[in-house]
Amino acid sequence: MNETLVAVEAVTKRYGDTVALDAMSLTLRSGLTGLLGPNGAGKTTLIRILTTATAPSSGRITVFGHDATGSLVDRTEVRRQLGYVPQEVRFPRGLTCFAFVDYIAVLKEWTDTARRHTEVRRVLDLVGLGDRATRKIRALSGGQRRRLALSQAFLGRPRLLVLDEPTAGLDPEQRASLRTLLSEHGRTGAVLLATHQTEDVAALCERIIVVDAGRIRFDGTVAEFVATAAGRVWLGDAPLPGALQTWRTGTGRIRSIGGVAPTAPDPTVSAAEPTVEDAYLLMLGPAAHAGAEVAA
Amino acid sequence: MGMRSHPDAEDAALVRAMAAGDEAALRVLFTRHLPWLRSRLARRCSDPEIVADVLQDTFVAAWKGARRWRGDGEVAAWLWGIAVRRLVSRLRGRSAPVTLPTAEVEAADERTLSSAEELVLLGVEHGDLAAALRRLSPQLRAVIEATVLDGLTTREAAQLLGLAQGTVKGRVRKAKAQLRQDLISYQSGWS
Amino acid sequence: MSTMSWHCDPHLLARYSAGALDAVLAASVEAHLVHCTQCQTAMAAHTDPDESDRIWAGVREAIARPVLPWPVRLLRRCGLNDEDAVLLSVSRSLRGPWTLATVVVLVCAVWASFPDDPRGKAAYLLVAPLVPVLGVVAAFVSVDQTAELAVTTPYSKARLTLLRTLAVIVTTVPLVVAMGALIPGIGWMAVTWLGPAFGLTLTALVGLTWLSAEVIGPAVLAGWAAVVAGAYGHDTVATTVAAPAQLGYLVLTVVTAAVLSLRIRSTNFPGALP
Ligand SMILES: [Zn+2]
C-alpha cells in the first residue's frame, strides 16, 4: 500500500518570465493527499502537468511507472489510469448529462456500447445525478454541473484521481457525500485534492502538501501540520496584540491566532487546540486565502 | 425538486415534467401505469416477451412524445393508444396471429352482473349491453372489442386479429346489427 | 376519476390479471382502469417487480441514448460505428457546413442564370473550398470547451481530429461537387476546387493547434478571399485552380499534414490550446 505511485522530480514550469513551479519534487502514495495553497500558488499548474494537460519546462513526472512527461505512448498509459476534474469544466452546448459523460467515456476507450452505458449510469448515480441523466446540461444548477464534472472522473475506477477545487459550488450535504466517495476511493488508489478549503483537507486527507509561490512549504501528515501551530493559538478575554486573526467564540472568549503570547502567567489567557485552518493561516499569513472568492 | 418527492402528482403534470426532460416523472408514470397496461396487453398477446417489448417501446414513445401531448383527454387513454398500436405493428406480418382469449374462461354469475356496481364497472348506461355483448359469438365480440373498446381502426384491428380488412368490416357490421337488435328489445339505443 | 365511488375489488383484479375473466367482464374492468388511478395503483400487486425493473432498465437505456444530429444519423446509416457517432455528435456544428452549402446553392444559382458572367465562376471558386474548411473549423469550436478534459484522455487525438475532419468532408464535398456539375459554365472547376480545399483545411487544422477557432476561421476565409479577389481583378480566376497552382496546393497539403502530425504527437491537438 505504501509504494510510490506518483513521483514528481524537480518540475519547473515557466510562462515567459513568470515561474509558476520552481523545481518542485514530491511523491504520492495511495490514500488522500490535500494540496493546499492560495490562488496562484501553482496548484493548478502542478495538476495540469501531472494530468498531462500541459508539459513542464523541465523536470520529470512518473505515474505508475510511466513517464507523464515522456513519449505519447507513455502519456497514453498515464491517461488510462487517470480521473481528472479540472477547476472549471465548460460543457458543449445542447448535450444531456448522459451524452456528456458518454462522450468522455468514449474518449476513455470504453468501446462496448452496452458496458459503456452501464458505466455512465453508475457514475451518474454515484454523484446523485441518476435521475437527471436525460436533462439538458443547461437546465442544471451550478452544484449539479459541478457534480456532473466530477462524475466523469470516476469512469472506470481510475487508480489516480486528481481533483482541482472539487467542492466549490457544492452545498454542505453534497460536500459530505463527495467526501464519503473520495475516502472510499482513497482506499484503493491515490487521490490528490487541490483546494483552499482547509476543512475538506481536515476532514479527508492523511497528508497535506502546502504550496506557495511555486514551492512546497510543507509536506507531511495532518497531525504534523497541525502541530506547527501548537502554542500559537490562544483563548483569552481580549485579543492578543499582533494576532493574525481574532474572533469571539461561542463561549464568549476571544480566540487569537498568532500574536505575542503573555510573558508572565496570565490566568485569563490559555492555550487552545489548533486546527488545520490555524496552521495554514500561521504558515502563509494573510495571503493564505488570497483570491479565494474568485475561485469559489 | 424532481417528481420523486411528488409520487401523487397528476398524470398531466407528470407528462409536462417529462416534456422538460424529468426522468423521475417518467418513473412515477411508469410505476403507475405499467401493471394495468401489461395485463391489458397480455389479454391481446400471449407472448410475454412481445408484451414486455411493447411496454418498453410504449414508455419510450411516451417520453419522446411528451412534448407533443396536447393535454386534452386522459394520459392513461393516450398511453393505451400508443401501446395497442405498438402491439399491432409488432404483430404485423406474423404468420400465426395471436388470438384474443375469447373462450369463456369462467361463467359469469348473473348476480354479480346485475348488481349496481357492475353497471358502473361497465361504464355504460345500459346494463343490458353486457348481456348483449355476451350473447355475441367470440369472433364478433373480438372485433367489437378491438374497434369500439380499444379504439383501433378497421385496418389496425385486422392486423391485431390476423384477419382481412373486409372480414373485420363485415363482422363489425354484423355485430352492431345484432347488438342493436338485442338492445332495441330492451328499449335502449345503440349508436 | 377521483370522485368515483365504486372500485374493482382485489379479487376481481386478481382474476382479471390472471386472465380468468370472461371477455365482457374483462372489457368492463379495462374500461374502468383507464379512468381510475386508485385501481391502476392496485394492479401493482399483480405485477412481477423483477419484470418491471427489467422493462424500466430498458426504457431508461433507450431514453438516455441521445438523439444524434441528423448528419451523424446519416453517417451512422452509412456504417459509422456507435463510438464515432458519439464523438461526432458532441460537435453539433456538423449542421453548420450544410447551412453553408445551402448558401453556395443560392449564390451560384443566382449567377448561373447569367451563364456568361465571370462572377458566377468566381463566386463558386470562392465559396466551394470554404465550405469544408469552415466546416472543419466549426467542428472544433464547440469541442474547445471540453479540450482540457479531452486532452487528458487516452483516446488518440490524431484519430479524433481525422474523424471530425472526414465527417465534415464526407457530408459537404459531394454536395458542392454535384452543385458545380449542375451549374452551367462551371465545368472542371466543380472538381479542381478540391485542391485548395484540402490545402486550406489542413492549414486551418495546423492553425488550430496554436490559436482558437475564432481566429483561424476568419483568417483562412480572408486569405482565400484575397487570393480569389486578386485573380478576379486580373481576369484570371481560372489560374487559381490551374495545374501550377494545384502543385502548390499539393505541397501545402503535404507540409501542413506533416506539421499537424508533429503537433499532435506533442500535447497539442486542434482545439486544445497549451
Ligand atoms: Zn377504481
mmCIF file with all atom_site columns, N, CA and C in Angstrom, chain B residues 80-115:
data_model
loop_
_atom_site.group_PDB
_atom_site.id
_atom_site.type_symbol
_atom_site.label_atom_id
_atom_site.label_alt_id
_atom_site.label_comp_id
_atom_site.label_asym_id
_atom_site.label_entity_id
_atom_site.label_seq_id
_atom_site.pdbx_PDB_ins_code
_atom_site.Cartn_x
_atom_site.Cartn_y
_atom_site.Cartn_z
_atom_site.occupancy
_atom_site.B_iso_or_equiv
_atom_site.pdbx_formal_charge
_atom_site.auth_seq_id
_atom_site.auth_comp_id
_atom_site.auth_asym_id
_atom_site.auth_atom_id
_atom_site.pdbx_PDB_model_num
ATOM 1   N N  . TRP B 1 80  ? -52.528 3.943   -23.572 1.00 0.00 ? 80  TRP B N  1
ATOM 2   C CA . TRP B 1 80  ? -53.090 2.727   -24.149 1.00 0.00 ? 80  TRP B CA 1
ATOM 3   C C  . TRP B 1 80  ? -53.097 2.820   -25.687 1.00 0.00 ? 80  TRP B C  1
ATOM 4   N N  . GLY B 1 81  ? -53.431 4.026   -26.182 1.00 0.00 ? 81  GLY B N  1
ATOM 5   C CA . GLY B 1 81  ? -53.425 4.236   -27.634 1.00 0.00 ? 81  GLY B CA 1
ATOM 6   C C  . GLY B 1 81  ? -52.059 3.917   -28.225 1.00 0.00 ? 81  GLY B C  1
ATOM 7   N N  . ILE B 1 82  ? -51.003 4.387   -27.533 1.00 0.00 ? 82  ILE B N  1
ATOM 8   C CA . ILE B 1 82  ? -49.642 4.103   -28.006 1.00 0.00 ? 82  ILE B CA 1
ATOM 9   C C  . ILE B 1 82  ? -49.381 2.599   -27.934 1.00 0.00 ? 82  ILE B C  1
ATOM 10  N N  . ALA B 1 83  ? -49.738 2.021   -26.773 1.00 0.00 ? 83  ALA B N  1
ATOM 11  C CA . ALA B 1 83  ? -49.402 0.617   -26.525 1.00 0.00 ? 83  ALA B CA 1
ATOM 12  C C  . ALA B 1 83  ? -50.072 -0.310  -27.531 1.00 0.00 ? 83  ALA B C  1
ATOM 13  N N  . VAL B 1 84  ? -51.359 -0.102  -27.762 1.00 0.00 ? 84  VAL B N  1
ATOM 14  C CA . VAL B 1 84  ? -52.076 -1.050  -28.620 1.00 0.00 ? 84  VAL B CA 1
ATOM 15  C C  . VAL B 1 84  ? -51.602 -0.918  -30.069 1.00 0.00 ? 84  VAL B C  1
ATOM 16  N N  . ARG B 1 85  ? -51.238 0.303   -30.465 1.00 0.00 ? 85  ARG B N  1
ATOM 17  C CA . ARG B 1 85  ? -50.730 0.474   -31.837 1.00 0.00 ? 85  ARG B CA 1
ATOM 18  C C  . ARG B 1 85  ? -49.344 -0.138  -31.990 1.00 0.00 ? 85  ARG B C  1
ATOM 19  N N  . ARG B 1 86  ? -48.539 -0.013  -30.928 1.00 0.00 ? 86  ARG B N  1
ATOM 20  C CA . ARG B 1 86  ? -47.217 -0.674  -30.959 1.00 0.00 ? 86  ARG B CA 1
ATOM 21  C C  . ARG B 1 86  ? -47.406 -2.184  -31.082 1.00 0.00 ? 86  ARG B C  1
ATOM 22  N N  . LEU B 1 87  ? -48.397 -2.687  -30.346 1.00 0.00 ? 87  LEU B N  1
ATOM 23  C CA . LEU B 1 87  ? -48.648 -4.126  -30.388 1.00 0.00 ? 87  LEU B CA 1
ATOM 24  C C  . LEU B 1 87  ? -49.062 -4.548  -31.797 1.00 0.00 ? 87  LEU B C  1
ATOM 25  N N  . VAL B 1 88  ? -49.945 -3.744  -32.379 1.00 0.00 ? 88  VAL B N  1
ATOM 26  C CA . VAL B 1 88  ? -50.415 -4.050  -33.731 1.00 0.00 ? 88  VAL B CA 1
ATOM 27  C C  . VAL B 1 88  ? -49.235 -4.086  -34.701 1.00 0.00 ? 88  VAL B C  1
ATOM 28  N N  . SER B 1 89  ? -48.373 -3.075  -34.618 1.00 0.00 ? 89  SER B N  1
ATOM 29  C CA . SER B 1 89  ? -47.272 -3.058  -35.593 1.00 0.00 ? 89  SER B CA 1
ATOM 30  C C  . SER B 1 89  ? -46.263 -4.161  -35.291 1.00 0.00 ? 89  SER B C  1
ATOM 31  N N  . ARG B 1 90  ? -46.175 -4.530  -34.023 1.00 0.00 ? 90  ARG B N  1
ATOM 32  C CA . ARG B 1 90  ? -45.263 -5.608  -33.663 1.00 0.00 ? 90  ARG B CA 1
ATOM 33  C C  . ARG B 1 90  ? -45.765 -6.953  -34.190 1.00 0.00 ? 90  ARG B C  1
ATOM 34  N N  . LEU B 1 91  ? -47.091 -7.104  -34.205 1.00 0.00 ? 91  LEU B N  1
ATOM 35  C CA . LEU B 1 91  ? -47.666 -8.384  -34.642 1.00 0.00 ? 91  LEU B CA 1
ATOM 36  C C  . LEU B 1 91  ? -47.824 -8.459  -36.156 1.00 0.00 ? 91  LEU B C  1
ATOM 37  N N  . ARG B 1 92  ? -47.591 -7.304  -36.816 1.00 0.00 ? 92  ARG B N  1
ATOM 38  C CA . ARG B 1 92  ? -47.761 -7.247  -38.267 1.00 0.00 ? 92  ARG B CA 1
ATOM 39  C C  . ARG B 1 92  ? -46.851 -8.287  -38.933 1.00 0.00 ? 92  ARG B C  1
ATOM 40  N N  . GLY B 1 93  ? -47.436 -9.006  -39.860 1.00 0.00 ? 93  GLY B N  1
ATOM 41  C CA . GLY B 1 93  ? -46.623 -9.935  -40.639 1.00 0.00 ? 93  GLY B CA 1
ATOM 42  C C  . GLY B 1 93  ? -46.373 -11.254 -39.937 1.00 0.00 ? 93  GLY B C  1
ATOM 43  N N  . ARG B 1 94  ? -46.927 -11.423 -38.762 1.00 0.00 ? 94  ARG B N  1
ATOM 44  C CA . ARG B 1 94  ? -46.783 -12.732 -38.109 1.00 0.00 ? 94  ARG B CA 1
ATOM 45  C C  . ARG B 1 94  ? -47.699 -13.714 -38.806 1.00 0.00 ? 94  ARG B C  1
ATOM 46  N N  . SER B 1 95  ? -47.192 -14.906 -39.078 1.00 0.00 ? 95  SER B N  1
ATOM 47  C CA . SER B 1 95  ? -47.999 -15.865 -39.830 1.00 0.00 ? 95  SER B CA 1
ATOM 48  C C  . SER B 1 95  ? -49.171 -16.359 -38.980 1.00 0.00 ? 95  SER B C  1
ATOM 49  N N  . ALA B 1 96  ? -48.890 -16.611 -37.715 1.00 0.00 ? 96  ALA B N  1
ATOM 50  C CA . ALA B 1 96  ? -49.965 -17.086 -36.854 1.00 0.00 ? 96  ALA B CA 1
ATOM 51  C C  . ALA B 1 96  ? -50.337 -15.998 -35.856 1.00 0.00 ? 96  ALA B C  1
ATOM 52  N N  . PRO B 1 97  ? -51.326 -15.193 -36.180 1.00 0.00 ? 97  PRO B N  1
ATOM 53  C CA . PRO B 1 97  ? -51.690 -14.106 -35.270 1.00 0.00 ? 97  PRO B CA 1
ATOM 54  C C  . PRO B 1 97  ? -52.146 -14.641 -33.925 1.00 0.00 ? 97  PRO B C  1
ATOM 55  N N  . VAL B 1 98  ? -51.822 -13.884 -32.904 1.00 0.00 ? 98  VAL B N  1
ATOM 56  C CA . VAL B 1 98  ? -52.229 -14.298 -31.571 1.00 0.00 ? 98  VAL B CA 1
ATOM 57  C C  . VAL B 1 98  ? -53.695 -13.930 -31.396 1.00 0.00 ? 98  VAL B C  1
ATOM 58  N N  . THR B 1 99  ? -54.490 -14.895 -31.076 1.00 0.00 ? 99  THR B N  1
ATOM 59  C CA . THR B 1 99  ? -55.925 -14.606 -30.966 1.00 0.00 ? 99  THR B CA 1
ATOM 60  C C  . THR B 1 99  ? -56.285 -14.154 -29.570 1.00 0.00 ? 99  THR B C  1
ATOM 61  N N  . LEU B 1 100 ? -57.359 -13.425 -29.502 1.00 0.00 ? 100 LEU B N  1
ATOM 62  C CA . LEU B 1 100 ? -57.840 -12.986 -28.195 1.00 0.00 ? 100 LEU B CA 1
ATOM 63  C C  . LEU B 1 100 ? -58.349 -14.190 -27.426 1.00 0.00 ? 100 LEU B C  1
ATOM 64  N N  . PRO B 1 101 ? -58.196 -14.182 -26.123 1.00 0.00 ? 101 PRO B N  1
ATOM 65  C CA . PRO B 1 101 ? -58.765 -15.286 -25.349 1.00 0.00 ? 101 PRO B CA 1
ATOM 66  C C  . PRO B 1 101 ? -60.275 -15.124 -25.296 1.00 0.00 ? 101 PRO B C  1
ATOM 67  N N  . THR B 1 102 ? -60.912 -15.614 -26.312 1.00 0.00 ? 102 THR B N  1
ATOM 68  C CA . THR B 1 102 ? -62.357 -15.384 -26.408 1.00 0.00 ? 102 THR B CA 1
ATOM 69  C C  . THR B 1 102 ? -63.176 -16.446 -25.696 1.00 0.00 ? 102 THR B C  1
ATOM 70  N N  . ALA B 1 103 ? -62.527 -17.546 -25.391 1.00 0.00 ? 103 ALA B N  1
ATOM 71  C CA . ALA B 1 103 ? -63.279 -18.615 -24.732 1.00 0.00 ? 103 ALA B CA 1
ATOM 72  C C  . ALA B 1 103 ? -63.793 -18.152 -23.374 1.00 0.00 ? 103 ALA B C  1
ATOM 73  N N  . GLU B 1 104 ? -64.974 -18.612 -23.009 1.00 0.00 ? 104 GLU B N  1
ATOM 74  C CA . GLU B 1 104 ? -65.489 -18.279 -21.678 1.00 0.00 ? 104 GLU B CA 1
ATOM 75  C C  . GLU B 1 104 ? -64.622 -19.016 -20.673 1.00 0.00 ? 104 GLU B C  1
ATOM 76  N N  . VAL B 1 105 ? -63.790 -18.275 -19.989 1.00 0.00 ? 105 VAL B N  1
ATOM 77  C CA . VAL B 1 105 ? -62.906 -18.923 -19.033 1.00 0.00 ? 105 VAL B CA 1
ATOM 78  C C  . VAL B 1 105 ? -63.694 -19.287 -17.785 1.00 0.00 ? 105 VAL B C  1
ATOM 79  N N  . GLU B 1 106 ? -64.564 -18.394 -17.452 1.00 0.00 ? 106 GLU B N  1
ATOM 80  C CA . GLU B 1 106 ? -65.289 -18.578 -16.204 1.00 0.00 ? 106 GLU B CA 1
ATOM 81  C C  . GLU B 1 106 ? -66.711 -18.088 -16.443 1.00 0.00 ? 106 GLU B C  1
ATOM 82  N N  . ALA B 1 107 ? -67.653 -18.870 -16.182 1.00 0.00 ? 107 ALA B N  1
ATOM 83  C CA . ALA B 1 107 ? -69.034 -18.439 -16.412 1.00 0.00 ? 107 ALA B CA 1
ATOM 84  C C  . ALA B 1 107 ? -69.374 -17.287 -15.478 1.00 0.00 ? 107 ALA B C  1
ATOM 85  N N  . ALA B 1 108 ? -69.836 -16.201 -16.058 1.00 0.00 ? 108 ALA B N  1
ATOM 86  C CA . ALA B 1 108 ? -70.181 -15.054 -15.228 1.00 0.00 ? 108 ALA B CA 1
ATOM 87  C C  . ALA B 1 108 ? -71.421 -15.391 -14.422 1.00 0.00 ? 108 ALA B C  1
ATOM 88  N N  . ASP B 1 109 ? -71.404 -14.971 -13.198 1.00 0.00 ? 109 ASP B N  1
ATOM 89  C CA . ASP B 1 109 ? -72.612 -15.318 -12.446 1.00 0.00 ? 109 ASP B CA 1
ATOM 90  C C  . ASP B 1 109 ? -73.573 -14.139 -12.462 1.00 0.00 ? 109 ASP B C  1
ATOM 91  N N  . GLU B 1 110 ? -74.817 -14.448 -12.706 1.00 0.00 ? 110 GLU B N  1
ATOM 92  C CA . GLU B 1 110 ? -75.822 -13.426 -13.003 1.00 0.00 ? 110 GLU B CA 1
ATOM 93  C C  . GLU B 1 110 ? -75.977 -12.410 -11.877 1.00 0.00 ? 110 GLU B C  1
ATOM 94  N N  . ARG B 1 111 ? -75.781 -12.879 -10.662 1.00 0.00 ? 111 ARG B N  1
ATOM 95  C CA . ARG B 1 111 ? -75.998 -11.995 -9.523  1.00 0.00 ? 111 ARG B CA 1
ATOM 96  C C  . ARG B 1 111 ? -75.001 -10.832 -9.539  1.00 0.00 ? 111 ARG B C  1
ATOM 97  N N  . THR B 1 112 ? -73.723 -11.149 -9.789  1.00 0.00 ? 112 THR B N  1
ATOM 98  C CA . THR B 1 112 ? -72.694 -10.112 -9.839  1.00 0.00 ? 112 THR B CA 1
ATOM 99  C C  . THR B 1 112 ? -73.020 -9.098  -10.929 1.00 0.00 ? 112 THR B C  1
ATOM 100 N N  . LEU B 1 113 ? -73.404 -9.640  -12.085 1.00 0.00 ? 113 LEU B N  1
ATOM 101 C CA . LEU B 1 113 ? -73.620 -8.780  -13.239 1.00 0.00 ? 113 LEU B CA 1
ATOM 102 C C  . LEU B 1 113 ? -74.768 -7.803  -13.051 1.00 0.00 ? 113 LEU B C  1
ATOM 103 N N  . SER B 1 114 ? -75.774 -8.229  -12.351 1.00 0.00 ? 114 SER B N  1
ATOM 104 C CA . SER B 1 114 ? -76.938 -7.359  -12.243 1.00 0.00 ? 114 SER B CA 1
ATOM 105 C C  . SER B 1 114 ? -76.772 -6.339  -11.122 1.00 0.00 ? 114 SER B C  1
ATOM 106 N N  . SER B 1 115 ? -75.687 -6.478  -10.358 1.00 0.00 ? 115 SER B N  1
ATOM 107 C CA . SER B 1 115 ? -75.511 -5.541  -9.251  1.00 0.00 ? 115 SER B CA 1
ATOM 108 C C  . SER B 1 115 ? -75.237 -4.137  -9.776  1.00 0.00 ? 115 SER B C  1
#
